[in-house]
CSV table of C-alpha atoms and ligand atoms in Angstrom, one decimal:
chain,number,residue,atom,x,y,z
R,133,MET,CA,4.0,-14.4,3.6
R,134,THR,CA,5.5,-13.5,7.0
R,135,GLU,CA,9.1,-14.2,6.9
R,136,GLY,CA,9.1,-11.2,9.8
R,137,PHE,CA,10.1,-7.8,9.2
R,138,PRO,CA,13.6,-7.4,7.7
R,139,PRO,CA,16.1,-4.7,9.7
R,140,ASP,CA,16.2,-1.8,8.3
R,141,THR,CA,18.4,-0.5,5.8
R,142,PRO,CA,17.8,3.0,5.1
R,143,SER,CA,18.1,3.8,1.5
R,144,ALA,CA,16.7,7.1,0.0
R,145,ALA,CA,15.8,5.2,-3.4
R,146,SER,CA,13.5,2.9,-1.4
R,147,ALA,CA,12.2,5.4,0.8
R,148,THR,CA,10.6,7.4,-1.8
R,149,LEU,CA,9.3,4.5,-3.5
R,150,TRP,CA,7.2,3.7,-0.4
R,151,ALA,CA,6.2,6.9,0.0
R,152,GLU,CA,5.2,7.8,-3.5
R,153,CYS,CA,2.9,4.6,-3.3
R,154,LEU,CA,1.4,6.4,-0.1
R,155,ASP,CA,0.8,9.8,-1.9
R,156,LEU,CA,-1.2,7.9,-4.7
R,157,LEU,CA,-2.9,5.8,-2.3
R,158,ALA,CA,-4.1,8.7,-0.3
R,159,GLN,CA,-5.6,10.2,-3.9
R,160,GLU,CA,-7.6,6.9,-4.4
R,161,ILE,CA,-9.1,5.7,-0.8
R,162,PRO,CA,-11.4,7.7,1.5
R,163,GLU,CA,-9.7,9.8,3.9
R,164,GLN,CA,-10.9,7.9,6.8
R,165,GLN,CA,-9.8,4.5,5.5
R,166,PHE,CA,-6.4,5.9,4.4
R,167,ASN,CA,-5.8,7.1,7.9
R,168,THR,CA,-7.1,3.9,10.0
R,169,TRP,CA,-5.2,1.1,7.3
R,170,ILE,CA,-2.6,2.7,5.1
R,171,ARG,CA,-0.8,5.5,7.1
R,172,PRO,CA,-0.1,2.9,9.7
R,173,LEU,CA,2.0,0.6,7.6
R,174,ALA,CA,5.7,0.6,8.2
R,175,ALA,CA,7.3,-0.8,4.8
R,176,ARG,CA,10.9,-2.0,3.8
R,177,VAL,CA,12.1,-2.2,0.4
R,178,VAL,CA,14.5,-5.0,-0.2
R,179,ASP,CA,16.1,-6.3,-3.2
R,180,ASP,CA,16.4,-3.0,-5.1
R,181,GLY,CA,12.7,-2.5,-4.8
R,182,SER,CA,11.7,-6.0,-6.5
R,183,ARG,CA,10.4,-6.9,-2.9
R,184,VAL,CA,8.3,-4.8,-0.6
R,185,VAL,CA,7.5,-5.9,3.1
R,186,ILE,CA,5.2,-4.2,4.8
R,187,ALA,CA,4.8,-4.6,8.7
R,188,VAL,CA,1.3,-4.8,10.5
R,189,ALA,CA,0.4,-4.7,13.5
R,190,ASN,CA,-1.8,-7.8,14.0
R,191,ARG,CA,-3.6,-10.7,11.9
R,192,PHE,CA,-6.6,-9.0,11.7
R,193,LYS,CA,-5.3,-6.0,9.9
R,194,MET,CA,-3.0,-8.4,7.8
R,195,ASP,CA,-6.0,-10.2,6.7
R,196,TRP,CA,-7.6,-7.6,5.7
R,197,ILE,CA,-4.9,-5.5,4.1
R,198,ARG,CA,-4.4,-8.6,1.9
R,199,ALA,CA,-7.9,-8.8,1.0
R,200,GLN,CA,-8.6,-5.2,0.6
R,201,TYR,CA,-5.7,-3.6,-0.7
R,202,ALA,CA,-2.6,-5.8,-1.6
R,203,ALA,CA,-3.5,-6.3,-5.1
R,204,ARG,CA,-3.7,-2.4,-5.4
R,205,ILE,CA,-0.4,-1.5,-3.4
R,206,THR,CA,1.4,-3.9,-5.4
R,207,ALA,CA,-0.1,-2.3,-9.0
R,208,LEU,CA,1.0,0.8,-7.8
R,209,LEU,CA,4.4,-0.4,-6.6
R,210,GLU,CA,5.1,-1.9,-9.5
R,211,SER,CA,4.0,1.0,-11.7
R,212,LEU,CA,6.5,3.1,-9.8
R,213,HIS,CA,9.0,0.8,-9.5
R,214,GLY,CA,8.7,0.0,-13.4
R,215,SER,CA,9.5,-3.8,-12.8
R,216,PRO,CA,7.8,-6.6,-11.2
R,217,VAL,CA,7.4,-6.3,-7.1
R,218,THR,CA,6.8,-8.9,-4.7
R,219,LEU,CA,4.6,-7.6,-1.3
R,220,GLU,CA,5.0,-9.4,1.8
R,221,LEU,CA,2.8,-8.5,4.9
R,222,ALA,CA,4.6,-9.3,8.0
R,223,LEU,CA,3.5,-9.0,11.7
R,224,ALA,CA,5.1,-6.2,13.1
R,225,PRO,CA,7.5,-7.0,16.5
R,226,ARG,CA,4.5,-6.1,19.1
R,227,GLU,CA,5.8,-2.8,21.0
R,228,THR,CA,5.1,-3.0,24.8
R,229,PRO,CA,3.7,0.4,25.7
R,230,SER,CA,5.6,1.7,29.0
R,231,ARG,CA,4.0,1.3,31.9
R,232,THR,CA,4.0,4.8,33.0
R,233,VAL,CA,3.0,5.4,36.8
R,234,PRO,CA,0.4,8.1,37.0
R,235,THR,CA,1.8,11.1,38.7
R,236,ALA,CA,0.2,11.8,42.0
R,237,ARG,CA,-2.3,15.1,41.5
R,238,THR,CA,-3.5,17.4,43.5
R,239,VAL,CA,-7.1,15.8,43.0
R,240,GLN,CA,-9.3,19.4,44.3
R,241,ASP,CA,-9.0,21.5,41.5
R,242,GLN,CA,-9.4,19.1,38.9
R,243,VAL,CA,-12.5,17.5,40.5
R,244,LEU,CA,-14.0,20.9,40.5
R,245,ALA,CA,-13.0,21.5,36.9
R,246,GLU,CA,-15.0,18.5,36.1
R,247,LEU,CA,-17.9,19.0,38.4
R,248,PRO,CA,-20.7,20.4,36.4
R,249,ASP,CA,-22.2,17.4,35.4
R,250,VAL,CA,-23.1,16.2,39.0
R,251,ALA,CA,-26.2,16.1,40.9
R,252,PRO,CA,-24.3,16.3,45.0
R,253,ALA,CA,-27.5,15.5,46.6
R,254,GLU,CA,-28.3,12.2,45.1
R,255,PRO,CA,-28.0,9.1,47.2
R,256,ALA,CA,-24.9,6.9,46.8
R,257,THR,CA,-25.6,4.7,43.7
R,258,PRO,CA,-26.4,1.1,45.3
R,259,SER,CA,-23.2,-1.2,44.2
R,260,ALA,CA,-25.3,-4.0,42.9
R,261,PRO,CA,-23.5,-4.0,39.5
R,262,LYS,CA,-25.8,-3.4,36.6
R,263,SER,CA,-24.7,-3.8,33.1
R,264,ARG,CA,-26.8,-0.6,31.8
R,265,LEU,CA,-27.0,-3.1,28.5
R,266,ASN,CA,-30.3,-2.0,26.2
R,267,PRO,CA,-31.5,-5.6,25.6
R,268,ALA,CA,-32.6,-4.3,22.1
R,269,LEU,CA,-29.5,-3.8,20.6
R,270,THR,CA,-28.3,-6.7,19.0
R,271,PHE,CA,-26.2,-8.1,16.6
R,272,ALA,CA,-29.1,-10.0,15.1
R,273,ASN,CA,-30.8,-6.5,14.2
R,274,LEU,CA,-28.0,-4.8,13.2
R,275,VAL,CA,-27.7,-4.6,9.5
R,276,GLU,CA,-24.3,-5.4,7.7
R,277,GLY,CA,-23.1,-3.6,4.8
R,278,SER,CA,-19.8,-2.4,3.7
R,279,ALA,CA,-20.2,0.6,5.8
R,280,ASN,CA,-19.8,-1.4,9.2
R,281,ARG,CA,-18.6,-5.2,8.0
R,282,MET,CA,-15.2,-4.6,9.4
R,283,ALA,CA,-16.5,-3.3,12.7
R,284,ARG,CA,-19.1,-5.8,13.2
R,285,ALA,CA,-16.9,-8.7,12.6
R,286,ALA,CA,-14.5,-7.2,14.9
R,287,ALA,CA,-17.0,-6.6,17.5
R,288,MET,CA,-18.3,-10.0,16.8
R,289,HIS,CA,-14.9,-11.5,17.3
R,290,VAL,CA,-14.3,-9.8,20.9
R,291,ALA,CA,-17.8,-10.5,21.8
R,292,GLY,CA,-17.1,-14.5,21.0
R,293,SER,CA,-13.5,-14.6,22.4
R,294,LEU,CA,-13.2,-12.1,25.2
R,295,GLY,CA,-9.6,-10.9,26.4
R,296,GLN,CA,-7.9,-12.4,23.4
R,297,LEU,CA,-7.4,-10.5,20.0
R,298,TYR,CA,-8.1,-6.8,19.4
R,299,ASN,CA,-8.1,-5.1,23.0
R,300,PRO,CA,-8.5,-2.6,23.3
R,301,LEU,CA,-11.4,-2.3,20.6
R,302,PHE,CA,-11.6,0.9,19.4
R,303,ILE,CA,-14.7,2.0,17.2
R,304,TYR,CA,-15.0,5.4,15.5
R,305,GLY,CA,-17.4,7.0,13.2
R,306,GLY,CA,-19.6,9.7,12.8
R,307,VAL,CA,-23.1,10.5,14.9
R,308,GLY,CA,-26.2,8.4,13.8
R,309,LEU,CA,-23.8,5.2,12.0
R,310,GLY,CA,-24.7,2.6,15.0
R,311,LYS,CA,-21.4,2.6,17.1
R,312,THR,CA,-23.8,2.7,20.6
R,313,HIS,CA,-25.5,0.0,19.1
R,314,LEU,CA,-22.5,-2.2,18.1
R,315,VAL,CA,-21.2,-1.7,21.4
R,316,HIS,CA,-24.3,-3.0,23.1
R,317,ALA,CA,-24.2,-5.6,20.9
R,318,ILE,CA,-21.4,-7.2,21.9
R,319,GLY,CA,-22.4,-6.7,25.9
R,320,ASN,CA,-25.8,-8.6,24.9
R,321,HIS,CA,-24.0,-11.4,23.0
R,322,LEU,CA,-21.5,-11.8,25.8
R,323,LEU,CA,-24.0,-12.2,28.1
R,324,ALA,CA,-26.3,-14.6,26.3
R,325,GLU,CA,-23.4,-16.8,26.4
R,326,ARG,CA,-22.1,-16.0,29.7
R,327,PRO,CA,-24.9,-14.6,32.1
R,328,ASN,CA,-22.3,-14.0,34.9
R,329,ALA,CA,-20.0,-12.4,32.7
R,330,LYS,CA,-19.6,-9.0,34.5
R,331,VAL,CA,-20.2,-6.2,31.4
R,332,LEU,CA,-20.7,-2.2,31.9
R,333,TYR,CA,-22.1,-0.2,29.3
R,334,ILE,CA,-21.4,3.3,30.2
R,335,HIS,CA,-21.2,6.7,28.4
R,336,ALA,CA,-18.0,8.5,28.8
R,337,GLU,CA,-20.0,11.4,30.4
R,338,GLN,CA,-21.6,9.3,33.1
R,339,PHE,CA,-17.8,8.0,33.6
R,340,VAL,CA,-16.8,11.4,34.5
R,341,SER,CA,-19.5,12.5,36.7
R,342,ASP,CA,-18.7,8.8,38.7
R,343,VAL,CA,-15.4,9.9,38.8
R,344,VAL,CA,-16.4,13.2,40.3
R,345,LYS,CA,-19.0,11.8,42.6
R,346,SER,CA,-16.3,9.0,44.1
R,347,TYR,CA,-14.5,12.0,45.2
R,348,GLN,CA,-16.8,13.7,46.5
R,349,ARG,CA,-18.5,11.0,48.7
R,350,LYS,CA,-15.1,9.8,49.4
R,351,THR,CA,-15.9,6.0,48.2
R,352,PHE,CA,-13.0,5.8,45.9
R,353,ASP,CA,-12.1,2.4,46.6
R,354,GLU,CA,-15.5,1.1,45.6
R,355,PHE,CA,-15.6,3.0,42.7
R,356,LYS,CA,-12.2,1.4,41.9
R,357,GLU,CA,-13.7,-2.0,43.0
R,358,ARG,CA,-16.5,-1.6,40.6
R,359,TYR,CA,-14.5,-0.7,37.5
R,360,HIS,CA,-11.7,-2.9,38.0
R,361,SER,CA,-13.4,-6.2,38.5
R,362,LEU,CA,-15.1,-6.0,35.3
R,363,ASP,CA,-14.7,-8.5,32.3
R,364,LEU,CA,-15.8,-6.2,29.6
R,365,LEU,CA,-16.1,-2.4,29.7
R,366,LEU,CA,-17.9,-1.0,27.2
R,367,ILE,CA,-17.1,3.2,27.5
R,368,ASP,CA,-19.0,5.0,24.6
R,369,ASP,CA,-18.0,8.7,23.1
R,370,VAL,CA,-14.7,9.1,24.6
R,371,GLN,CA,-14.1,12.1,22.8
R,372,PHE,CA,-16.0,13.4,25.8
R,373,PHE,CA,-13.1,12.8,27.9
R,374,ALA,CA,-11.1,15.9,26.4
R,375,ASN,CA,-10.0,18.1,29.0
R,376,LYS,CA,-11.1,16.0,31.8
R,377,GLU,CA,-7.3,15.4,33.6
R,378,ARG,CA,-8.7,13.8,36.7
R,379,THR,CA,-11.3,11.7,34.5
R,380,GLN,CA,-8.6,10.9,32.1
R,381,GLU,CA,-6.1,9.4,34.7
R,382,GLU,CA,-8.8,7.4,36.4
R,383,PHE,CA,-9.7,6.0,33.2
R,384,PHE,CA,-6.2,5.1,32.4
R,385,ASN,CA,-5.8,3.7,35.7
R,386,ALA,CA,-9.3,1.3,35.0
R,387,PHE,CA,-7.7,0.5,31.5
R,388,GLU,CA,-4.3,-0.8,33.0
R,389,ALA,CA,-6.0,-2.8,35.7
R,390,LEU,CA,-8.3,-4.4,33.1
R,391,LEU,CA,-5.9,-5.3,30.3
R,392,ALA,CA,-3.8,-6.6,33.0
R,393,LYS,CA,-6.4,-9.4,34.0
R,394,LYS,CA,-7.1,-9.5,30.1
R,395,SER,CA,-10.7,-7.9,30.8
R,396,HIS,CA,-11.7,-6.5,27.6
R,397,ILE,CA,-12.3,-3.0,26.8
R,398,VAL,CA,-14.5,-1.3,23.7
R,399,LEU,CA,-14.3,2.0,23.3
R,400,THR,CA,-16.3,4.2,20.8
R,401,SER,CA,-15.4,7.5,19.4
R,402,ASP,CA,-16.2,10.4,16.9
R,403,THR,CA,-12.8,10.2,15.7
R,404,TYR,CA,-9.9,8.2,15.4
R,405,PRO,CA,-7.4,8.0,18.2
R,406,LYS,CA,-5.1,10.0,17.1
R,407,GLY,CA,-7.7,12.7,16.0
R,408,LEU,CA,-8.8,13.2,19.5
R,409,ALA,CA,-8.5,16.4,20.8
R,410,ASP,CA,-7.3,17.3,24.7
R,411,ILE,CA,-7.0,14.2,25.8
R,412,HIS,CA,-3.6,12.7,27.0
R,413,GLU,CA,-1.6,11.4,24.8
R,414,ARG,CA,-0.3,8.3,26.9
R,415,LEU,CA,-4.3,7.4,27.0
R,416,VAL,CA,-4.4,8.3,22.9
R,417,SER,CA,-1.7,5.7,22.5
R,418,ARG,CA,-3.5,3.2,25.0
R,419,PHE,CA,-6.6,3.8,22.5
R,420,ASP,CA,-5.0,2.8,19.3
R,421,SER,CA,-2.8,-0.3,20.8
R,422,GLY,CA,-5.3,-3.0,20.1
R,423,LEU,CA,-7.6,-2.9,16.9
R,424,THR,CA,-9.0,0.6,15.5
R,425,VAL,CA,-11.9,0.2,13.2
R,426,ALA,CA,-14.4,2.6,11.3
R,427,ILE,CA,-18.0,2.7,10.6
R,428,GLU,CA,-18.5,4.8,7.3
R,429,PRO,CA,-21.9,6.2,6.1
R,430,PRO,CA,-24.4,3.5,4.9
R,431,GLU,CA,-24.6,3.3,1.1
R,432,LEU,CA,-27.7,2.9,-0.6
R,433,GLU,CA,-28.1,-0.5,-0.5
R,434,MET,CA,-27.4,-0.8,3.2
R,435,ARG,CA,-29.8,2.1,3.7
R,436,VAL,CA,-32.7,0.1,1.7
R,437,ALA,CA,-32.0,-3.0,3.7
R,438,ILE,CA,-32.1,-0.7,6.9
R,439,LEU,CA,-35.4,0.6,6.2
R,440,ILE,CA,-37.2,-2.8,5.3
R,441,ASN,CA,-35.3,-4.6,8.1
R,442,LYS,CA,-37.0,-1.9,10.5
R,443,ALA,CA,-40.5,-1.7,9.3
R,444,ALA,CA,-40.4,-5.6,9.5
R,445,ALA,CA,-39.7,-5.2,13.2
R,446,GLU,CA,-42.6,-2.9,13.1
R,447,ASN,CA,-44.7,-5.5,11.5
R,448,ALA,CA,-44.9,-3.1,8.5
R,449,VAL,CA,-44.5,-3.9,4.8
R,450,MET,CA,-42.2,-1.5,3.1
R,451,PRO,CA,-42.0,-2.3,-0.7
R,452,GLU,CA,-38.5,-2.3,-2.3
R,453,GLU,CA,-39.2,0.8,-4.5
R,454,VAL,CA,-40.2,2.8,-1.6
R,455,ALA,CA,-37.3,1.9,0.4
R,456,PHE,CA,-35.2,2.7,-2.5
R,457,PHE,CA,-37.5,5.9,-2.7
R,458,VAL,CA,-36.6,7.1,1.1
R,459,ALA,CA,-32.8,5.5,0.9
R,460,LYS,CA,-32.0,8.3,-1.7
R,461,ASN,CA,-33.7,11.1,-0.4
R,462,VAL,CA,-32.6,10.4,3.4
R,463,ARG,CA,-28.5,9.9,3.3
R,464,SER,CA,-26.8,10.9,6.3
R,465,ASN,CA,-27.1,8.4,9.0
R,466,VAL,CA,-29.6,5.8,9.9
R,467,ARG,CA,-30.7,7.7,13.0
R,468,GLU,CA,-32.3,10.1,10.3
R,469,LEU,CA,-33.3,7.1,8.4
R,470,GLU,CA,-35.4,5.8,11.3
R,471,GLY,CA,-36.8,9.3,11.9
R,472,ALA,CA,-38.0,9.5,8.1
R,473,LEU,CA,-39.3,5.4,8.4
R,474,ARG,CA,-40.9,6.6,11.7
R,475,LYS,CA,-43.2,9.4,10.1
R,476,ILE,CA,-44.0,7.0,7.1
R,477,LEU,CA,-45.1,4.4,9.4
R,478,ALA,CA,-47.5,6.9,11.5
R,479,TYR,CA,-49.0,8.3,8.3
R,480,SER,CA,-49.9,5.1,7.1
R,481,ARG,CA,-51.4,4.0,10.2
R,482,PHE,CA,-53.1,7.2,10.8
R,483,ASN,CA,-54.6,7.5,6.8
R,484,GLN,CA,-54.7,3.3,6.8
R,485,LYS,CA,-53.3,3.3,3.6
R,486,ASP,CA,-50.5,0.7,2.6
R,487,ILE,CA,-46.9,2.4,2.1
R,488,SER,CA,-46.4,3.4,-1.5
R,489,ILE,CA,-43.9,5.9,-2.9
R,490,GLN,CA,-46.5,8.4,-3.2
R,491,LEU,CA,-47.7,7.9,0.9
R,492,ALA,CA,-43.8,8.5,1.3
R,493,ARG,CA,-43.7,11.3,-0.8
R,494,GLU,CA,-46.6,12.9,1.7
R,495,ALA,CA,-45.3,11.7,5.0
R,496,LEU,CA,-42.0,13.2,4.1
R,497,LYS,CA,-43.1,16.2,2.4
R,498,ASP,CA,-41.4,18.9,5.1
R,499,LEU,CA,-38.1,16.7,4.5
R,500,LEU,CA,-38.3,16.2,0.9
R,501,SER,CA,-39.1,20.3,0.1
R,502,ILE,CA,-36.4,21.7,2.2
R,503,GLN,CA,-34.0,19.2,0.0
R,504,ASN,CA,-35.4,20.4,-3.2
R,505,ARG,CA,-36.5,24.0,-2.6
R,506,GLN,CA,-33.2,25.0,-4.6
R,507,ILE,CA,-29.8,23.5,-4.9
R,508,GLY,CA,-27.2,25.6,-2.8
R,509,VAL,CA,-24.0,25.5,-2.6
R,510,GLU,CA,-24.1,24.0,1.2
R,511,ASN,CA,-26.2,21.2,-0.1
R,512,ILE,CA,-23.8,20.4,-2.8
R,513,GLN,CA,-20.6,20.7,-0.3
R,514,LYS,CA,-22.6,18.0,1.9
R,515,THR,CA,-23.7,15.9,-0.7
R,516,VAL,CA,-20.0,15.5,-2.4
R,517,ALA,CA,-18.6,15.2,1.4
R,518,ASP,CA,-20.7,12.4,2.0
R,519,PHE,CA,-20.1,10.8,-1.6
R,520,TYR,CA,-16.3,10.8,-1.4
R,521,LYS,CA,-16.4,10.3,2.7
R,522,ILE,CA,-14.6,13.1,3.9
R,523,LYS,CA,-16.0,15.7,6.2
R,524,VAL,CA,-18.3,18.9,5.2
R,525,ALA,CA,-15.3,20.9,7.3
R,526,ASP,CA,-12.8,19.9,4.8
R,527,MET,CA,-14.9,21.8,2.2
R,528,TYR,CA,-13.9,25.0,3.5
R,529,SER,CA,-10.5,23.5,5.2
R,530,LYS,CA,-6.8,24.7,3.7
R,531,LYS,CA,-5.9,21.3,3.9
R,532,ARG,CA,-4.7,19.9,0.4
R,533,PRO,CA,-4.3,16.3,0.1
R,534,ALA,CA,-5.7,15.3,-3.2
R,535,SER,CA,-8.2,12.9,-1.0
R,536,ILE,CA,-9.8,15.9,-0.1
R,537,ALA,CA,-8.7,18.8,-2.9
R,538,ARG,CA,-10.2,17.0,-5.6
R,539,PRO,CA,-13.7,16.6,-4.0
R,540,ARG,CA,-13.2,20.1,-3.2
R,541,GLN,CA,-12.7,20.9,-6.7
R,542,ILE,CA,-15.7,18.7,-8.0
R,543,ALA,CA,-18.0,20.6,-5.6
R,544,MET,CA,-16.9,23.9,-6.8
R,545,PHE,CA,-17.5,22.6,-10.4
R,546,LEU,CA,-21.0,21.7,-9.2
R,547,ALA,CA,-21.7,25.0,-7.4
R,548,LYS,CA,-20.8,26.7,-10.7
R,549,GLU,CA,-22.7,24.5,-12.8
R,550,LEU,CA,-26.3,24.0,-10.8
R,551,THR,CA,-26.4,27.7,-8.6
R,552,GLN,CA,-26.5,31.1,-9.9
R,553,LYS,CA,-23.4,32.0,-7.6
R,554,SER,CA,-20.7,34.0,-9.3
R,555,LEU,CA,-17.0,32.8,-8.9
R,556,PRO,CA,-16.2,35.0,-5.9
R,557,GLU,CA,-19.7,34.1,-4.1
R,558,ILE,CA,-18.5,30.3,-4.6
R,559,GLY,CA,-15.0,31.3,-3.3
R,560,GLU,CA,-16.4,33.1,-0.2
R,561,LEU,CA,-18.6,29.7,0.5
R,562,PHE,CA,-15.4,27.5,0.4
R,563,GLY,CA,-13.6,29.1,3.1
R,564,GLY,CA,-12.6,32.3,1.3
R,565,ARG,CA,-10.7,31.2,-1.5
R,566,ASP,CA,-10.0,33.3,-4.7
R,567,HIS,CA,-12.0,33.4,-7.8
R,568,THR,CA,-9.1,32.2,-9.6
R,569,THR,CA,-8.9,29.0,-7.4
R,570,VAL,CA,-12.6,28.2,-8.5
R,571,LEU,CA,-12.1,29.0,-12.2
R,572,HIS,CA,-8.9,27.0,-12.0
R,573,ALA,CA,-11.3,23.9,-10.4
R,574,VAL,CA,-14.3,24.4,-12.9
R,575,ARG,CA,-11.9,24.1,-15.8
R,576,LYS,CA,-10.0,21.7,-14.7
R,577,ILE,CA,-13.0,18.9,-13.8
R,578,ALA,CA,-14.9,20.5,-17.1
R,579,GLY,CA,-11.9,19.2,-18.5
R,580,GLU,CA,-11.2,15.6,-17.2
R,581,ARG,CA,-14.4,15.2,-17.6
R,582,GLN,CA,-14.3,14.7,-21.1
R,583,GLN,CA,-11.4,12.3,-20.9
R,584,ASN,CA,-12.4,10.5,-17.7
R,585,THR,CA,-15.3,8.1,-18.1
R,586,GLU,CA,-15.3,7.2,-14.4
R,587,LEU,CA,-15.3,10.7,-13.1
R,588,ASN,CA,-18.2,11.2,-15.5
R,589,GLN,CA,-20.0,9.0,-14.2
R,590,GLN,CA,-19.8,9.9,-10.8
R,591,LEU,CA,-20.6,13.8,-11.6
R,592,HIS,CA,-23.5,11.9,-13.2
R,593,VAL,CA,-24.6,10.6,-10.1
R,594,LEU,CA,-23.8,14.0,-8.3
R,595,GLU,CA,-25.8,15.6,-10.4
R,596,GLN,CA,-28.9,13.3,-10.2
R,597,THR,CA,-28.8,13.4,-6.6
R,598,LEU,CA,-28.5,17.1,-6.2
R,599,LYS,CA,-31.4,17.7,-8.5
R,600,GLY,CA,-33.4,15.4,-6.6
F,1766,LIG,P1,-24.3,6.0,16.8
F,1766,LIG,O1,-23.7,6.2,18.4
F,1766,LIG,O2,-23.1,6.3,15.8
F,1766,LIG,O3,-24.4,7.6,17.1
F,1766,LIG,P2,-26.3,4.7,17.4
F,1766,LIG,O4,-25.8,3.4,17.5
F,1766,LIG,O5,-27.2,5.1,18.2
F,1766,LIG,O6,-25.3,5.8,16.4
F,1766,LIG,O7,-27.4,4.3,16.1
F,1766,LIG,C1,-28.5,5.5,15.8
F,1766,LIG,C2,-29.8,4.4,15.3
F,1766,LIG,O8,-29.5,3.9,14.1
F,1766,LIG,C3,-30.1,3.5,16.3
F,1766,LIG,O9,-31.4,3.5,16.7
F,1766,LIG,C4,-29.3,2.0,15.9
F,1766,LIG,O10,-30.2,1.3,16.3
F,1766,LIG,C5,-29.8,2.5,14.8
F,1766,LIG,N1,-28.5,1.6,13.8
F,1766,LIG,C6,-27.5,2.1,13.2
F,1766,LIG,N2,-26.8,1.5,12.4
F,1766,LIG,C7,-27.7,0.5,12.4
F,1766,LIG,C8,-27.4,-0.8,11.4
F,1766,LIG,N3,-26.3,-1.1,10.8
F,1766,LIG,N4,-28.8,-1.4,11.2
F,1766,LIG,C9,-29.8,-1.6,12.2
F,1766,LIG,N5,-30.2,-0.1,12.8
F,1766,LIG,C10,-29.1,0.4,13.0
F,1767,LIG,MG1,-23.7,6.7,20.2
């Protein structure tokens, strides 16, 4: 399977075969997954197209791609090529990033720009290392589902064999999906095994203010000593480094120092590395140089499991049917799910009643009535975006890859079907599109629905979800 990556023999036909295959994959794989797994792949087509070798960055990705995508990729290649294709996965030769030395800069203006977070009167932080870990956030109480399986597996691997593979580990996903929980779990797991390990959890904003403080107090050596001596640095929400030049530079230094001594770095962010805005390219490429994994919004079964687990942790019994009822109605993220559960538990205790669907309905009255009042175009856009795992913003964006354009057309179709809005009004709500665009989408989806049972099934689920 891994004979190595053949030398580049550029041929227009072979380049086209892979490019066409990518186009097709982009249409059927959710955008986030496509960006994480498929887009970075380099492929060589050899032997007139009967053999395709894909270079994969590391063993973890190789296993994952083999398990998740290889069969589909082969099938697509074969249908494009018109005859059997052997797919091989090879480890890509590892690029060693050039060790650029950060340029000396005038510190003062950058520090000033990054200053607002700081309370200058605060006493100096004691140098005693504190991990800042929350012991309540562990692997044991992080429910696994297909939405986080990959990220969880990678995190457990890192926690169990620090400094070896997947360094840095970059975890990204939307709010409330469990990124912070996961990084604390890594730290807690490590400390349970090696109580003397030097671990630090820090939110990116806190790191910014640490940098600023150490400049103000001229305690930069202490700062360096503190960060550069860690075994494991967990840094949360690195999107907050945007536009913080000085911080980025210090982080870059810490990053290099830690990697050089085989300490591990785990980062989280709301987007994948290349999607980060206003962060220095050299830092972005470091972020992406280990393993990058996504956490997706939890699917229904996972939401049910989370509710049942969390209720049990509170010594309450949540019957499965109630968990299903709540999970169907609270869809966006785990934090909202927890909010709903808290309301139900409080309501049940206060009224001394067991948890039932009726009780959940009453406890969540406000939340449900907002959802059910009427079906709005916004709600349709959000539901369809969730369903197809794209961003709501893509409903109004001008982007045109099929992975986005199709859900958008489906949302337009549903908007026409389920609301009283006119075609021009709908076009307006989809980023100012022309009414003919909406009409085209409505006709197209309505027509395809008759032919395509899978689409029909999806529309059915969406309609039921929206009607509540
Ligand atoms: P993020 O950092 O991605 O915004 P958090 O890690 O803060 O999200 O998670 C939000 C809440 O949901 C936390 O209380 C966390 O414990 C909980 N949570 C998230 N994912 C899971 C999961 N898979 N199982 C159990 N609890 C979870
Ligand atoms: Mg978080």
